[in-house]
Coordinates of C-alpha atoms in Angstrom, one line a residue:
Chain A
Q1 CA -0.2 -0.1 0.3
K2 CA 1.5 3.4 -1.2
E3 CA 1.1 5.8 1.6
V4 CA 1.3 9.6 2.2
E5 CA 0.6 10.3 6.0
Q6 CA 0.7 13.7 7.5
N7 CA -0.8 14.9 10.4
S8 CA -4.0 16.2 10.3
G9 CA -3.4 19.4 12.5
P10 CA -5.1 22.0 12.9
L11 CA -0.9 23.3 13.5
S12 CA -1.5 26.7 14.7
V13 CA 1.2 29.0 15.2
P14 CA 1.5 33.3 15.5
E15 CA 2.2 35.8 12.7
G16 CA 6.7 36.0 11.9
A17 CA 6.9 32.9 13.4
I18 CA 8.1 29.2 11.4
A19 CA 5.6 27.2 10.5
S20 CA 6.7 23.3 10.1
L21 CA 4.6 20.5 8.0
N22 CA 5.4 17.5 8.0
C23 CA 5.1 14.4 5.6
T24 CA 6.1 11.1 5.3
Y25 CA 6.6 8.3 1.8
S26 CA 5.3 4.8 2.3
D27 CA 6.9 4.0 -1.2
R28 CA 10.9 4.3 -1.9
G29 CA 10.3 4.3 -5.0
S30 CA 9.1 8.2 -4.8
Q31 CA 12.2 10.4 -6.6
S32 CA 9.5 13.8 -6.6
F33 CA 7.3 15.7 -3.7
F34 CA 5.1 18.3 -3.8
W35 CA 3.7 20.8 -1.5
Y36 CA -0.3 22.4 -2.6
R37 CA -1.7 25.0 -0.8
Q38 CA -5.4 24.4 -0.9
Y39 CA -7.9 27.4 0.4
S40 CA -11.6 26.1 1.9
G41 CA -13.7 25.2 -0.8
K42 CA -11.0 25.8 -3.9
S43 CA -9.1 23.2 -5.9
P44 CA -5.2 23.0 -4.7
E45 CA -2.7 25.2 -6.1
L46 CA 1.5 24.5 -6.2
I47 CA 3.1 25.7 -3.3
M48 CA 6.7 24.0 -4.4
F49 CA 8.3 20.9 -5.8
I50 CA 10.9 18.3 -4.8
Y51 CA 13.3 16.3 -6.1
S52 CA 16.4 15.7 -4.6
N53 CA 17.6 15.6 -1.3
G54 CA 18.1 18.9 0.6
D55 CA 16.6 21.3 0.5
K56 CA 15.2 24.1 -1.5
E57 CA 14.1 27.9 -1.4
D58 CA 11.2 30.5 -2.7
G59 CA 10.4 32.8 -1.2
R60 CA 9.6 32.7 2.1
F61 CA 8.5 28.6 2.0
T62 CA 11.9 26.0 1.6
A63 CA 10.9 22.3 0.7
Q64 CA 12.9 19.5 2.5
L65 CA 13.5 16.2 1.3
N66 CA 15.4 13.4 3.0
K67 CA 15.2 10.3 1.0
A68 CA 16.9 8.0 3.5
S69 CA 14.4 8.5 5.4
Q70 CA 11.0 8.8 3.3
Y71 CA 10.2 12.3 4.6
V72 CA 9.2 15.2 3.7
S73 CA 8.5 19.3 4.8
L74 CA 7.6 22.3 4.1
L75 CA 9.1 25.3 6.3
I76 CA 7.2 28.7 5.4
R77 CA 9.0 31.8 7.3
D78 CA 6.9 35.2 8.5
S79 CA 4.0 33.3 8.5
Q80 CA 0.8 35.7 7.5
P81 CA -2.8 35.3 8.2
S82 CA -3.0 34.3 4.9
D83 CA -0.9 31.3 4.7
S84 CA -4.2 29.6 6.8
A85 CA -5.2 27.3 4.2
T86 CA -4.8 22.8 4.0
Y87 CA -1.0 21.2 2.9
L88 CA -1.7 18.6 0.6
C89 CA 1.5 16.8 0.8
A90 CA 2.3 14.3 -2.9
A91 CA 4.2 12.2 -4.2
E92 CA 5.2 10.4 -6.9
W93 CA 4.4 6.6 -7.6
G94 CA 7.6 5.0 -9.1
A95 CA 8.1 6.9 -12.3
T96 CA 3.6 6.7 -13.2
N97 CA 3.4 10.5 -13.1
K98 CA 0.5 9.8 -10.5
L99 CA 0.2 11.1 -8.0
I100 CA -0.4 10.0 -3.9
F101 CA -2.0 13.0 -1.7
G102 CA -1.9 13.0 2.0
T103 CA -4.8 13.8 3.6
G104 CA -3.5 17.0 4.3
T105 CA -2.3 19.7 7.4
L106 CA -4.4 22.0 8.3
L107 CA -2.6 25.4 9.5
A108 CA -3.9 28.4 10.8
V109 CA -2.2 31.4 11.5
Q110 CA -3.2 33.3 14.4
P111 CA -2.9 37.6 13.7
Chain B
D1 CA -5.5 32.7 -20.2
G2 CA -4.3 29.7 -20.3
G3 CA -5.7 26.9 -16.9
I4 CA -7.5 24.4 -16.3
T5 CA -11.9 24.7 -16.5
Q6 CA -14.4 22.8 -14.8
S7 CA -18.3 23.4 -15.2
P8 CA -20.6 23.2 -13.9
K9 CA -19.0 24.6 -10.7
Y10 CA -21.8 23.3 -8.4
L11 CA -23.9 19.9 -9.8
F12 CA -27.0 18.4 -8.6
R13 CA -27.1 14.8 -9.1
K14 CA -30.8 12.7 -8.4
E15 CA -30.8 9.3 -6.8
G16 CA -30.8 6.8 -10.5
Q17 CA -29.0 9.9 -13.1
N18 CA -25.6 10.0 -14.7
V19 CA -24.1 12.9 -15.1
T20 CA -21.4 14.4 -17.0
L21 CA -19.0 16.4 -15.6
S22 CA -16.6 18.9 -18.0
C23 CA -12.5 19.1 -17.6
E24 CA -10.7 21.8 -20.9
Q25 CA -7.6 23.0 -20.7
N26 CA -5.8 24.7 -23.7
L27 CA -2.2 24.1 -22.1
N28 CA -1.3 21.7 -24.5
H29 CA -0.7 18.5 -21.6
D30 CA -0.5 15.8 -23.1
A31 CA -2.3 13.8 -19.6
M32 CA -5.5 14.8 -17.4
Y33 CA -6.6 13.4 -14.1
W34 CA -9.6 13.1 -12.3
Y35 CA -9.4 12.8 -9.2
R36 CA -12.6 13.4 -6.1
Q37 CA -12.2 14.5 -2.4
D38 CA -14.4 13.9 0.4
P39 CA -13.7 16.3 3.8
G40 CA -11.2 15.5 5.9
Q41 CA -9.6 13.2 3.4
G42 CA -6.6 13.7 0.9
L43 CA -7.4 13.1 -3.6
R44 CA -8.3 9.8 -4.7
L45 CA -7.1 8.8 -8.3
I46 CA -10.4 8.4 -10.0
Y47 CA -9.5 8.1 -13.7
Y48 CA -5.8 9.5 -15.7
S49 CA -5.2 9.3 -19.4
Q50 CA -1.2 10.5 -20.7
I51 CA -2.8 10.8 -24.2
V52 CA -5.6 11.0 -26.7
N53 CA -8.2 8.4 -27.0
D54 CA -6.9 6.1 -23.9
F55 CA -7.1 6.3 -20.6
Q56 CA -6.8 4.0 -17.1
K57 CA -8.0 3.5 -14.4
G58 CA -6.9 5.3 -10.9
D59 CA -7.7 3.8 -7.1
I60 CA -11.4 4.5 -7.5
A61 CA -13.0 4.2 -11.1
E62 CA -16.3 1.7 -10.3
G63 CA -19.1 3.4 -10.6
Y64 CA -18.0 6.3 -13.3
S65 CA -16.3 6.4 -16.8
V66 CA -14.4 8.2 -18.8
S67 CA -13.5 9.7 -22.4
R68 CA -10.7 11.2 -24.3
E69 CA -11.4 11.9 -28.0
K70 CA -9.2 15.5 -27.8
K71 CA -6.3 17.0 -26.5
E72 CA -7.7 19.5 -24.2
S73 CA -10.8 17.5 -22.8
F74 CA -11.5 14.5 -20.7
P75 CA -14.7 14.6 -19.3
L76 CA -16.3 12.2 -16.4
T77 CA -18.9 10.6 -16.2
V78 CA -20.5 9.6 -12.8
T79 CA -23.0 7.1 -13.0
S80 CA -25.7 5.6 -10.7
A81 CA -24.1 3.0 -10.5
Q82 CA -21.4 5.4 -8.1
K83 CA -23.4 4.4 -4.5
N84 CA -21.6 7.8 -2.9
P85 CA -21.3 10.3 -5.7
T86 CA -21.7 13.8 -3.0
A87 CA -17.8 15.0 -3.5
F88 CA -15.8 17.7 -5.0
Y89 CA -14.4 16.1 -8.8
L90 CA -11.1 17.6 -9.5
C91 CA -9.7 17.7 -12.9
A92 CA -5.9 17.9 -13.1
S93 CA -3.3 18.2 -16.2
S94 CA 0.6 17.4 -16.2
I95 CA 2.8 17.8 -19.2
A96 CA 3.9 14.1 -18.5
S97 CA 7.3 14.0 -19.4
S98 CA 9.9 11.5 -19.0
Q99 CA 10.9 14.0 -15.8
S100 CA 8.8 14.9 -13.0
D101 CA 5.6 16.0 -13.4
T102 CA 3.7 18.3 -11.6
Q103 CA 0.3 18.5 -12.0
Y104 CA -2.1 21.4 -12.2
F105 CA -6.0 21.6 -10.7
G106 CA -9.0 23.1 -12.3
P107 CA -11.0 24.8 -10.2
G108 CA -13.1 21.6 -9.8
T109 CA -16.8 21.1 -9.0
R110 CA -18.9 20.0 -5.8
L111 CA -21.8 17.1 -7.2
T112 CA -24.7 16.4 -4.9
V113 CA -27.0 13.7 -4.6
L114 CA -30.6 14.5 -3.8

């Protein structure tokens, strides 16, 4: 069973703090990982993708990948109330172009 | 504007009816996907297509059917055989290159069974 696990939250952080969202995956063959943000009632929008071990930074967002531990994380620096949403982690299943999604972590940024 | 469109935004179905959800993209993407999202759950793959006139079942294909007659279009029919169709339906597309492949989502259709 190929799975992606996320803590459902809610994860509550004060405005300006760093939010840390975590994800583990079961398929060692997964090579690519994606973070999507989903506002309530809306469709997911891509935040970042990462293929290589280590960190990848894009503005206030940093994705971290550790393939040995099968662990992916997303850090959001200087969190804003507008970052409040559900964050979905997805892993590519082998080399199939199919994605396995986690259930998402609800982030609440408190003003 | 390039993007993915889905229609209708809201759809109400009576029990026993088949309904068709539309998905169109003008991104020139080869691959298209249909997902279902239930409250508090992740996205589950219904069907996907990597090329015109070809499609494969996903994890929860029972009670659904698709066609891919044009590169731009990938309609999903929810048949009366789908026992619990109330959900948020999301269409996605991607380039489907051999390297990792980012999927982009349409705005979704919310289906409710009356």
